Coordinates of C-alpha atoms (C1' of nucleotides) in Angstrom, one line a residue:
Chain A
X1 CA 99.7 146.6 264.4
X2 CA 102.5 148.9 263.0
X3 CA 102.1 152.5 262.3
X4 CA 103.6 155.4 260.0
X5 CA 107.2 154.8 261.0
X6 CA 106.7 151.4 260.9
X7 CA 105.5 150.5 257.2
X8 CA 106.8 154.3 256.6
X9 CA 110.2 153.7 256.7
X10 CA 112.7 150.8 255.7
X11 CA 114.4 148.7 258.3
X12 CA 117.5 149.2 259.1
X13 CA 118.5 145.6 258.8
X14 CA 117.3 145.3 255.1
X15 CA 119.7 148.4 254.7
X16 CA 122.8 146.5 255.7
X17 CA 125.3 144.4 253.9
X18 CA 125.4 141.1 255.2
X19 CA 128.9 141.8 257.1
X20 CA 127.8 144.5 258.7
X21 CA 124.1 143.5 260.5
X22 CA 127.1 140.1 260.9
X23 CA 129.3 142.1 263.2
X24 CA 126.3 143.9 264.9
X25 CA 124.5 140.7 265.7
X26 CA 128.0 140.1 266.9
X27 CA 128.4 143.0 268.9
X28 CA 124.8 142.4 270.7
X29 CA 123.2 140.8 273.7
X30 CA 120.2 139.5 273.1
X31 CA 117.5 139.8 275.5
X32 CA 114.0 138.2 275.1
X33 CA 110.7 140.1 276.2
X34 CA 107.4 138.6 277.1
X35 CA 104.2 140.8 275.7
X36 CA 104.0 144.3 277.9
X37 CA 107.4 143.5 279.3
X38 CA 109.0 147.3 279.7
X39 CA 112.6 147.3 277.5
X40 CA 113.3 150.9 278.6
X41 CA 111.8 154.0 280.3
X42 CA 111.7 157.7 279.0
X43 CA 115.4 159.6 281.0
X44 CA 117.2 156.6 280.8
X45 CA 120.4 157.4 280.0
X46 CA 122.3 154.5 279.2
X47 CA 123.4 155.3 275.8
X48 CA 123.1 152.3 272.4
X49 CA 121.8 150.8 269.8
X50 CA 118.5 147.9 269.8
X51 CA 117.8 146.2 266.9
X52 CA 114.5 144.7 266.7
X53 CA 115.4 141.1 266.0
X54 CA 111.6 139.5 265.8
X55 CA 108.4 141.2 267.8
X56 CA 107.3 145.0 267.7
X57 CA 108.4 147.4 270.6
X58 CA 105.8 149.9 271.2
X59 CA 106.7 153.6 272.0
X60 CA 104.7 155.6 274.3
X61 CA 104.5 158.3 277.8
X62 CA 102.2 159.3 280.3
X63 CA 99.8 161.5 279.1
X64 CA 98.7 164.5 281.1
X65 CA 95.7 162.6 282.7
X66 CA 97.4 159.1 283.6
X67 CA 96.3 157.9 280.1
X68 CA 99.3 156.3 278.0
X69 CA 99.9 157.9 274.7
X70 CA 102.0 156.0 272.1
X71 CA 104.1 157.6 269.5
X72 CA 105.1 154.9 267.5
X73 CA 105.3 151.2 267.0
X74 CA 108.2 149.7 265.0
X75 CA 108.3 145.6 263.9
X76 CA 111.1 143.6 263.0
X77 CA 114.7 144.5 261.5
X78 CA 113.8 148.9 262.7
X79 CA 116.7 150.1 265.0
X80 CA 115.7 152.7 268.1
X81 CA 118.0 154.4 270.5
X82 CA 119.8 156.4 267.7
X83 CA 119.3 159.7 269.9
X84 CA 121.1 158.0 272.8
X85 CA 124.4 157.7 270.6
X86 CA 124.0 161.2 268.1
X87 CA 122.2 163.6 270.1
X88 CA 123.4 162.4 273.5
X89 CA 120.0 162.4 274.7
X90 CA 118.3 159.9 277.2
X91 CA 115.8 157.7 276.0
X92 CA 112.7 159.8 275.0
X93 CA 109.8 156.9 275.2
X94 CA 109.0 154.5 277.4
X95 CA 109.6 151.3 275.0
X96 CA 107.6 148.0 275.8
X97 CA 107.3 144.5 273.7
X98 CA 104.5 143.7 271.7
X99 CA 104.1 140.2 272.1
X100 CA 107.2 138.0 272.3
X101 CA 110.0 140.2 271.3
X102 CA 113.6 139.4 270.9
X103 CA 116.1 142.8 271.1
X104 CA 119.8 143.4 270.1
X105 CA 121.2 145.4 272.5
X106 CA 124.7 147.4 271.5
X107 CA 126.8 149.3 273.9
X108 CA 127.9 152.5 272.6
X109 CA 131.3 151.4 273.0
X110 CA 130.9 148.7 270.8
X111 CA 128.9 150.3 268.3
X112 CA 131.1 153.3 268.0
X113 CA 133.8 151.1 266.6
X114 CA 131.6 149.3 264.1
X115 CA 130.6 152.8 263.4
X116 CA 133.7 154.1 262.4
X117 CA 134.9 150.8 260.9
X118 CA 132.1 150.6 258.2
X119 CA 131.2 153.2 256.4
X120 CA 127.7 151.3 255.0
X121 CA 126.7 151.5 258.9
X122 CA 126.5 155.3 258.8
X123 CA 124.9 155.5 255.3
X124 CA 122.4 153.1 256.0
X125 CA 121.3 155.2 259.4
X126 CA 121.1 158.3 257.1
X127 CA 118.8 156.5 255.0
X128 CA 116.8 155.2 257.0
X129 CA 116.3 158.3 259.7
X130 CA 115.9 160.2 256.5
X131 CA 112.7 157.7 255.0
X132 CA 111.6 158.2 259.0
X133 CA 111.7 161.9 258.8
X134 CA 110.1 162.4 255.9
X135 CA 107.4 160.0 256.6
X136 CA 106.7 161.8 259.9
X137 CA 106.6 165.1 257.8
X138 CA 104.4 163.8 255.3
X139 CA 102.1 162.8 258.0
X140 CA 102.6 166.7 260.2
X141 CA 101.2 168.1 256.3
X142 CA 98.3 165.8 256.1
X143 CA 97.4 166.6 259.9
X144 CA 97.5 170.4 258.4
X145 CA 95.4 170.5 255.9
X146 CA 93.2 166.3 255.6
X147 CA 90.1 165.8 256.6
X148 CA 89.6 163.1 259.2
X149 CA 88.2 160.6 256.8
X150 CA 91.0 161.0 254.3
X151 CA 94.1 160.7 256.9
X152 CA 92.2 157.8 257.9
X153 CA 91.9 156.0 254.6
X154 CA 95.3 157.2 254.2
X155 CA 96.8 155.2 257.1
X156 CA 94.7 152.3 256.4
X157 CA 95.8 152.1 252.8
X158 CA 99.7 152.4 253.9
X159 CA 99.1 149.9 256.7
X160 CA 97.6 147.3 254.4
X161 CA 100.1 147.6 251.9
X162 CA 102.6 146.4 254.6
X163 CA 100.1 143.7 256.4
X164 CA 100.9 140.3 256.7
X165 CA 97.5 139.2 255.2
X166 CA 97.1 141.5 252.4
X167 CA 92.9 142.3 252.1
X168 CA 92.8 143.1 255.7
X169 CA 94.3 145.0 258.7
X170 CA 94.5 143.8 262.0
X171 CA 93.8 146.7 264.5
X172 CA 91.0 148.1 266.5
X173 CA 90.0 151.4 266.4
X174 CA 91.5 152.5 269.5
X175 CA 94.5 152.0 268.1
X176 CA 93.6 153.8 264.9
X177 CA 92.7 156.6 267.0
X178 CA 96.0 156.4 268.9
X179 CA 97.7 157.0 266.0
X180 CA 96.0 159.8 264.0
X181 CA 95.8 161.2 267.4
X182 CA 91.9 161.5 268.1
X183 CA 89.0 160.1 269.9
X184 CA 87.9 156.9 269.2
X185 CA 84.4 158.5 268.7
X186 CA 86.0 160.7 265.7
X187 CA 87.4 157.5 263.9
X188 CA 84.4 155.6 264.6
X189 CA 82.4 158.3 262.5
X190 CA 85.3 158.6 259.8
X191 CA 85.5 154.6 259.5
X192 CA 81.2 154.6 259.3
X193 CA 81.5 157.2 256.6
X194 CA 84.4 155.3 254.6
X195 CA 82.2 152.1 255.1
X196 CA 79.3 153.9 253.4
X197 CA 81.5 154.5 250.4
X198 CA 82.3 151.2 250.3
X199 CA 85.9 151.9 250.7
X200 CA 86.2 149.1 254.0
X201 CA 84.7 146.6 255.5
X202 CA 84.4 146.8 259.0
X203 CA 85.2 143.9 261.6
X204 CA 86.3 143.0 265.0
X205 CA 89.8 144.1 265.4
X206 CA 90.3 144.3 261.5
X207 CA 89.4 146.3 258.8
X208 CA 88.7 144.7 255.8
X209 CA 90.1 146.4 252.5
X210 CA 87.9 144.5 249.8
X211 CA 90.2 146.8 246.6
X212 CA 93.6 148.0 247.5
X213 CA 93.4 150.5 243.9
X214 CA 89.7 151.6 244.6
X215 CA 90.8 153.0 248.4
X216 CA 94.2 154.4 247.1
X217 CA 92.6 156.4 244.0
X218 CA 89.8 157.4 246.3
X219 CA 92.7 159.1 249.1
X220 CA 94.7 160.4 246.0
X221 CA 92.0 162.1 244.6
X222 CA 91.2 164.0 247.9
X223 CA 95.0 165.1 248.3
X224 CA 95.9 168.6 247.4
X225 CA 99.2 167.3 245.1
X226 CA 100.1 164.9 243.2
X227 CA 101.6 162.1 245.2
X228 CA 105.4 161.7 245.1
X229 CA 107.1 158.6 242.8
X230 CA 110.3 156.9 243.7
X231 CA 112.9 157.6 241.1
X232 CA 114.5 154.8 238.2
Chain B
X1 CA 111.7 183.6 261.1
X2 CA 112.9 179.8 261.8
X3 CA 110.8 177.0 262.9
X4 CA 110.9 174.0 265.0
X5 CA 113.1 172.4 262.6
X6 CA 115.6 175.0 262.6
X7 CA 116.1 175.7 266.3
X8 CA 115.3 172.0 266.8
X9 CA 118.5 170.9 265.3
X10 CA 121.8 171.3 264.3
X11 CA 123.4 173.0 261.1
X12 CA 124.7 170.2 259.2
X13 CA 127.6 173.2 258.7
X14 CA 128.3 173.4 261.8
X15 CA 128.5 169.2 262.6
X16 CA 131.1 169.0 259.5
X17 CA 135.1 169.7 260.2
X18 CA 136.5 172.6 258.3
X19 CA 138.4 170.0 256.0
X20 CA 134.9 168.5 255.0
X21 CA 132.9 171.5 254.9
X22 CA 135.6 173.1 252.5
X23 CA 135.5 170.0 250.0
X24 CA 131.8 171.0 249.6
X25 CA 131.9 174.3 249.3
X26 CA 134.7 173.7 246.5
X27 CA 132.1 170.7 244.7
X28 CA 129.1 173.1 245.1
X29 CA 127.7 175.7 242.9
X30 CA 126.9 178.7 244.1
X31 CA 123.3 180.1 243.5
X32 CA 121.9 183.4 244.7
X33 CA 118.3 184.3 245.2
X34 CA 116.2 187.0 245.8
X35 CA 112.8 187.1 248.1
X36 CA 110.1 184.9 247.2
X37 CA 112.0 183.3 244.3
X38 CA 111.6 179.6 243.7
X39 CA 114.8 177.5 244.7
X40 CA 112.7 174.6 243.6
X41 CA 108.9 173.2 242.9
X42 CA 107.9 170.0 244.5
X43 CA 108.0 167.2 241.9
X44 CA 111.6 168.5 240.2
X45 CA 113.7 165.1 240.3
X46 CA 117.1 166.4 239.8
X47 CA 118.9 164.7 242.7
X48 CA 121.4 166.8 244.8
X49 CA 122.4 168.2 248.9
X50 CA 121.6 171.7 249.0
X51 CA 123.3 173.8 251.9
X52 CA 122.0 177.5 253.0
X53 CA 125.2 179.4 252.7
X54 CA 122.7 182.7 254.1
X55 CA 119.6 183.9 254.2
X56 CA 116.5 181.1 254.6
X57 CA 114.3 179.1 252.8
X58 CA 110.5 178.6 253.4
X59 CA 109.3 175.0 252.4
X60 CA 105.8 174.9 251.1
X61 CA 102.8 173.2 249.3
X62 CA 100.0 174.2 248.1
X63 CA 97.2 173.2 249.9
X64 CA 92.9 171.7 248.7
X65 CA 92.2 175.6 248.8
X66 CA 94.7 177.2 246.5
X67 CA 96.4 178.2 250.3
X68 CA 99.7 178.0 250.6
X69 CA 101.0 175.0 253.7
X70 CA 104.6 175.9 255.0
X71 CA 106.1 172.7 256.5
X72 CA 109.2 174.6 257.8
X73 CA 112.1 177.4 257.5
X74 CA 115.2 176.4 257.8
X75 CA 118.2 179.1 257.9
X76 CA 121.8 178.9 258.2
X77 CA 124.2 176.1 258.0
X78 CA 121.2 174.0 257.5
X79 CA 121.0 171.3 254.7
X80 CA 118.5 169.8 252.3
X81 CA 117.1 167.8 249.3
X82 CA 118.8 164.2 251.7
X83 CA 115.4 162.9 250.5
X84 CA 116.7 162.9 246.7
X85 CA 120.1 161.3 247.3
X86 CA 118.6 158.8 250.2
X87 CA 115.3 158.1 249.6
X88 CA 115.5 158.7 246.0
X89 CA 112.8 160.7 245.9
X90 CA 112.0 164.3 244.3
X91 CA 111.6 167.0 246.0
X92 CA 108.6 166.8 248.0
X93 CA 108.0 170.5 248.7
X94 CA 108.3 173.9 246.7
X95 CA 111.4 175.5 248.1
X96 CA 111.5 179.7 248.5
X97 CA 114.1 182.1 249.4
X98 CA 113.4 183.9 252.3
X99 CA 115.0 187.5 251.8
X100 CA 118.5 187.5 249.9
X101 CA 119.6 183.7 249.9
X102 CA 122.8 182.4 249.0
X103 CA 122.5 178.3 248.2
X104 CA 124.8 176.0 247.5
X105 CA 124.4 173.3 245.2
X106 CA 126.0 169.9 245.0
X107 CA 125.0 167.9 242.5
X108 CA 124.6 163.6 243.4
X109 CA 128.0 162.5 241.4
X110 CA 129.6 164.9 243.1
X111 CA 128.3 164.4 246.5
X112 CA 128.5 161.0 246.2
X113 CA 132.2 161.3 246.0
X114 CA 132.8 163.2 249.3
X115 CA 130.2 160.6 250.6
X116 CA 132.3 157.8 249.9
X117 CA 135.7 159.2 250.7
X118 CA 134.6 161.6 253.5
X119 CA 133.4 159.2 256.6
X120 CA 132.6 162.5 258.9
X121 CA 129.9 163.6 256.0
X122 CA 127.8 160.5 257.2
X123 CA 128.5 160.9 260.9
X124 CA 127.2 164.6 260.8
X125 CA 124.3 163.5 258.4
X126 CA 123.1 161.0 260.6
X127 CA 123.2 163.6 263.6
X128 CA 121.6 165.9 262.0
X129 CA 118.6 163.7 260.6
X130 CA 118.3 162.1 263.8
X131 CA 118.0 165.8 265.8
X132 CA 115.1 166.7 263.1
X133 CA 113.1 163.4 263.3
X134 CA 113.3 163.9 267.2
X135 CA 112.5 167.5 267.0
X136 CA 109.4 166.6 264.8
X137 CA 108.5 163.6 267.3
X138 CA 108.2 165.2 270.0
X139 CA 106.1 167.7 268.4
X140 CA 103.9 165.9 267.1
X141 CA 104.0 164.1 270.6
X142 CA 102.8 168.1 272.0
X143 CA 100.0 168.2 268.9
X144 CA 98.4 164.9 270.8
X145 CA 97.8 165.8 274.2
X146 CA 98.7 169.6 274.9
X147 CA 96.2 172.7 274.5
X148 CA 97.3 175.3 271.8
X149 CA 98.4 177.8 274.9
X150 CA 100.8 175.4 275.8
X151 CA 102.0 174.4 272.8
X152 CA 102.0 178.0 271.9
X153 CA 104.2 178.7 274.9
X154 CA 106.7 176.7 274.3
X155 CA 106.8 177.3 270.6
X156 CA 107.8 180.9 271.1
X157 CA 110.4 179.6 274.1
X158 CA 112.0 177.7 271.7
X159 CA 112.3 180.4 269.3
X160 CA 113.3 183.2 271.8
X161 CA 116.0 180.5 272.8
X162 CA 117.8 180.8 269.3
X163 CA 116.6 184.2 268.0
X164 CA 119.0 187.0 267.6
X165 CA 117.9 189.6 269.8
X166 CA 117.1 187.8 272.8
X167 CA 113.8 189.0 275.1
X168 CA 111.7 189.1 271.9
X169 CA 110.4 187.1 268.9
X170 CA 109.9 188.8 265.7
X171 CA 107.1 186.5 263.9
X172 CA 103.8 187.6 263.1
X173 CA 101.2 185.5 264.7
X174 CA 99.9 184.5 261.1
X175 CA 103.3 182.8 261.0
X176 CA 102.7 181.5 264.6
X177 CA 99.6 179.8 263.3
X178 CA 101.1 178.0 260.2
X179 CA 104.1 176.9 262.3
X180 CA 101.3 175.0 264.5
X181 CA 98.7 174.3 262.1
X182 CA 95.9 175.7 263.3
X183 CA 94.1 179.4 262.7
X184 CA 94.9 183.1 263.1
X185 CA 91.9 183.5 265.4
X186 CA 93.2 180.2 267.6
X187 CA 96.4 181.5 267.9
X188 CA 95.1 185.2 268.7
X189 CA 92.9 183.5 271.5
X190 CA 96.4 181.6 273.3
X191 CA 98.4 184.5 273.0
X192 CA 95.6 186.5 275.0
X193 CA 95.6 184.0 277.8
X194 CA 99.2 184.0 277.6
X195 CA 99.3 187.9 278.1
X196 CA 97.1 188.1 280.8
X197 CA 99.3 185.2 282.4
X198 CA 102.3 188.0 282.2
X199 CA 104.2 185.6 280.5
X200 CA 104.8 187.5 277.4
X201 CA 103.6 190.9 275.4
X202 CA 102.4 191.1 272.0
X203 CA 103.4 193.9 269.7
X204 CA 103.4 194.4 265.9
X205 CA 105.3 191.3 264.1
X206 CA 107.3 190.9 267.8
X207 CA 106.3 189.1 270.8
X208 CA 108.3 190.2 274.1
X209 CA 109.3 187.3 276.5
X210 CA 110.1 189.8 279.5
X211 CA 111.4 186.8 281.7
X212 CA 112.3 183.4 279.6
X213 CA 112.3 181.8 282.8
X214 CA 109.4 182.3 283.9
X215 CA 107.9 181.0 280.5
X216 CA 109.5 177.9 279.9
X217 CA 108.5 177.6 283.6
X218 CA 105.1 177.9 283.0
X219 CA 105.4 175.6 279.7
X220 CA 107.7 173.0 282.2
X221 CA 105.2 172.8 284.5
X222 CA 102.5 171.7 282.4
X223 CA 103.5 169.0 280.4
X224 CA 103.1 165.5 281.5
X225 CA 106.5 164.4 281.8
X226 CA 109.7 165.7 282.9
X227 CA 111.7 167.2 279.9
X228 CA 114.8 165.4 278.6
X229 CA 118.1 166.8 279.6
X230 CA 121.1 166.0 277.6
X231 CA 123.6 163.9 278.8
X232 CA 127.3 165.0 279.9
Chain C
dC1 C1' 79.5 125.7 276.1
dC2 C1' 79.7 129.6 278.8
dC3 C1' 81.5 133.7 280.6
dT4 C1' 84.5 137.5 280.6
dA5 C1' 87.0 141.0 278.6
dA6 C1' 87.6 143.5 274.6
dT7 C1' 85.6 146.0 271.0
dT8 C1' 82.2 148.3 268.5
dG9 C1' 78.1 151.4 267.9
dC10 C1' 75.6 155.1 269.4
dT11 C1' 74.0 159.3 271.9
dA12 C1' 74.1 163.9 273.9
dA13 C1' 76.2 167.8 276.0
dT14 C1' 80.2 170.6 275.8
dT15 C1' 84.3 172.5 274.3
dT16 C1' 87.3 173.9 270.8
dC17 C1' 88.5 175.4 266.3
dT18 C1' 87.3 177.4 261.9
dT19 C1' 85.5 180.6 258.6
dA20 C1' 84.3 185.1 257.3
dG21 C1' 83.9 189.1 258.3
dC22 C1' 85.3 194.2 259.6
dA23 C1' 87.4 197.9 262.3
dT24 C1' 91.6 199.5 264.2
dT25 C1' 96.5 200.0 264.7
dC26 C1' 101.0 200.0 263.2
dT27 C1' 105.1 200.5 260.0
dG28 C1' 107.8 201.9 256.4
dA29 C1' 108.1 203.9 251.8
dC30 C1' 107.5 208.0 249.5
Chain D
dG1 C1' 103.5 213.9 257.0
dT2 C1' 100.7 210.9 254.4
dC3 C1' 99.3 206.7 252.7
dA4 C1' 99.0 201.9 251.6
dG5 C1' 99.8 197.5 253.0
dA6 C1' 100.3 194.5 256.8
dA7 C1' 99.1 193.0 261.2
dT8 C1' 96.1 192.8 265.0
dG9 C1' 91.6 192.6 267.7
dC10 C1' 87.2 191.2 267.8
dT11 C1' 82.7 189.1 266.7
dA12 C1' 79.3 185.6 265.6
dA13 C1' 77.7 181.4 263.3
dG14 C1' 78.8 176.9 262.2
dA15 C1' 81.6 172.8 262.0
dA16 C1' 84.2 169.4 264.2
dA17 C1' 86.2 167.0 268.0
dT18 C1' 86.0 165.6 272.9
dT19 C1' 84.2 163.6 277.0
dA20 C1' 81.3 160.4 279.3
dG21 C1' 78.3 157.5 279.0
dC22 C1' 75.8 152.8 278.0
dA23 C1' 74.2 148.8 275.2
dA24 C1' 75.2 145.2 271.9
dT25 C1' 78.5 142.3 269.7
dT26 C1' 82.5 139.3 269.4
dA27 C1' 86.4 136.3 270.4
dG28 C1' 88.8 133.3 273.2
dG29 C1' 89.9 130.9 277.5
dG30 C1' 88.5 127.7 280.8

DNA sequence: CCCTAATTGCTAATTTCTTAGCATTCTGAC
DNA sequence: GTCAGAATGCTAAGAAATTAGCAATTAGGG
């Protein structure tokens, strides 16, 4: 599965000019993960860029108790390590492949020069750590002030609209409840109660959405303002 | 008072060389605004960068209730509307002076320019967006798996860190409880236990950190991980 | 085809947070 | 000095989420 950031946010890849994600695919080595294989750990502090050539990398600590809690997930073409190179900080997560994965890995040397070479490089970061930003906002407001059920339907809605397999998402409720950040008892009662409405369908490891518009109107009715419409 | 946002990351004004920072202030128009006036209303598409010459702004919605949901206050130096030049979106939250502000505004042709021509803008852009994103990350990382005392605690450490008298935070704890989401009577309860810890004393609109130490001591020692230190 | 591990569904006790009050204290304007 | 508005302190009832279980179901590997 992918999460907010994910599906919230557009990869940086698609944000390149051909030339560009050219000379950074030139720039890289590529190194190959198996499934759980650990790409980083949070304080290391060797400073670059990964590009996310095929796979997910999932972001996560130690919790308090020993349990692991994960911040994000990001798929294919999404860049991470951008705090290494502009806030000089070490790496904040402890990053590990989901499933095969196959990373780009730039030096800061390298990618400072490429940096300061092409322009497009630094506008598409801006874009996309701004679509990031915002999405992560967006979802800090609906924490604020949504009711379980409606964050829920929320996050299902986004994720399906993204899926591979559009009609359906492919995650369990333990990971639902990973990312909104409750018990998996809490979702399990907001899921029953969207179920009852006849909003989802509800499967082993994937949520069945049987009307994309019927789930969407249902979430935008419940928010407190009018959703936000891409300009042109 | 500021919030995470603002303490969490740099001014842009302060990323940008004079040279840079000057061609804005020459392409901007200067607006001034008195307490509680409207900069902006969520919704308005007009595209533009909008930089806090003085004073603060309060970004807000309006919540199911007819309540009012502040997101965050950003002061000085600090930028905003990137969503409407990068995301091409409008602006997602009603923007309000905070005491006698002084913005100023650069309209999208015009910033556009100094984009293009001006490769430090998107350097300090991309610094600045990737310090907030992290700020908010991590937390929204603290929101998961800390108790409100904690999160409390290190809320008003980070504030005492950046305020202007130092030993004390002026916020009301009203402000406190929008800042982490949760209720007056909530944040009334953490601020006892953190009072009886000696960690800090409450007074009218102020909170006295006698010993900043010994708080962000308190805060260190009860998160799961180590906290990051920046490189260099 | 069977067996195991993962996942879901459910319950009950407990904790935490919220809402809705109201009394008291404090500050600054007049 | 007085007074009004703001802020704090406190209470009690109710809602919501958590923890810690355990049983039933499902998918996939051998």
């Amino acid at each position: 599965m992918a999460d907010l950031l994910d599906f919230g946010s557009t990869p940086l890849l698609s944000l390149l000019p051909e030339g560009v994600s050219g000379r950074l695919r030139a720039a890289a080595s590529i190194v190959e993960y198996d499934d759980g294989e650990t790409i980083h750990s949070r304080g290391d502090a060797k400073p670059g860029l990964s590009i996310i050539r095929s796979g997910a990398v999932r972001f996560a600590n130690p919790g308090a108790d020993g349990s692991y809690v994960t911040t994000s997930i990001l798929g294919e073409g999404h860049c991470f390590g951008e705090a290494t190179l502009f806030a000089r900080l070490p790496r904040a997560y402890d990053a590990i492949a989901e499933g095969q994965t196959v990373i780009e890995q730039i030096t800061k040397t390298r990618f400072d020069r490429i940096f300061n070479e092409e322009p497009e490089l630094a506008r598409a970061l801006v874009v996309a750590m701004t679509q990031r930003l915002y999405s992560v906002l967006d979802f800090l407001e609906d924490v604020r002030r949504l009711p379980l059920d409606v964050r829920t339907a929320k996050l299902i809605a986004g994720m399906e609209r993204t899926a591979k397999h559009s009609g359906a998402v492919e995650c369990s409720q333990s990971d639902l409840a990973f990312t909104l950040g409750v018990s998996r008892v809490s979702i399990g009662k907001a899921l029953a109660r969207l179920q009852d409405e006849g909003l989802i369908e509800l499967g082993y490891g994937r949520i069945g959405v049987p009307d994309r518009k019927n789930l969407s109107d249902w979430v935008a009715a419940r928010l407190p303002v009018e959703p936000l419409t891409r300009g042109e």
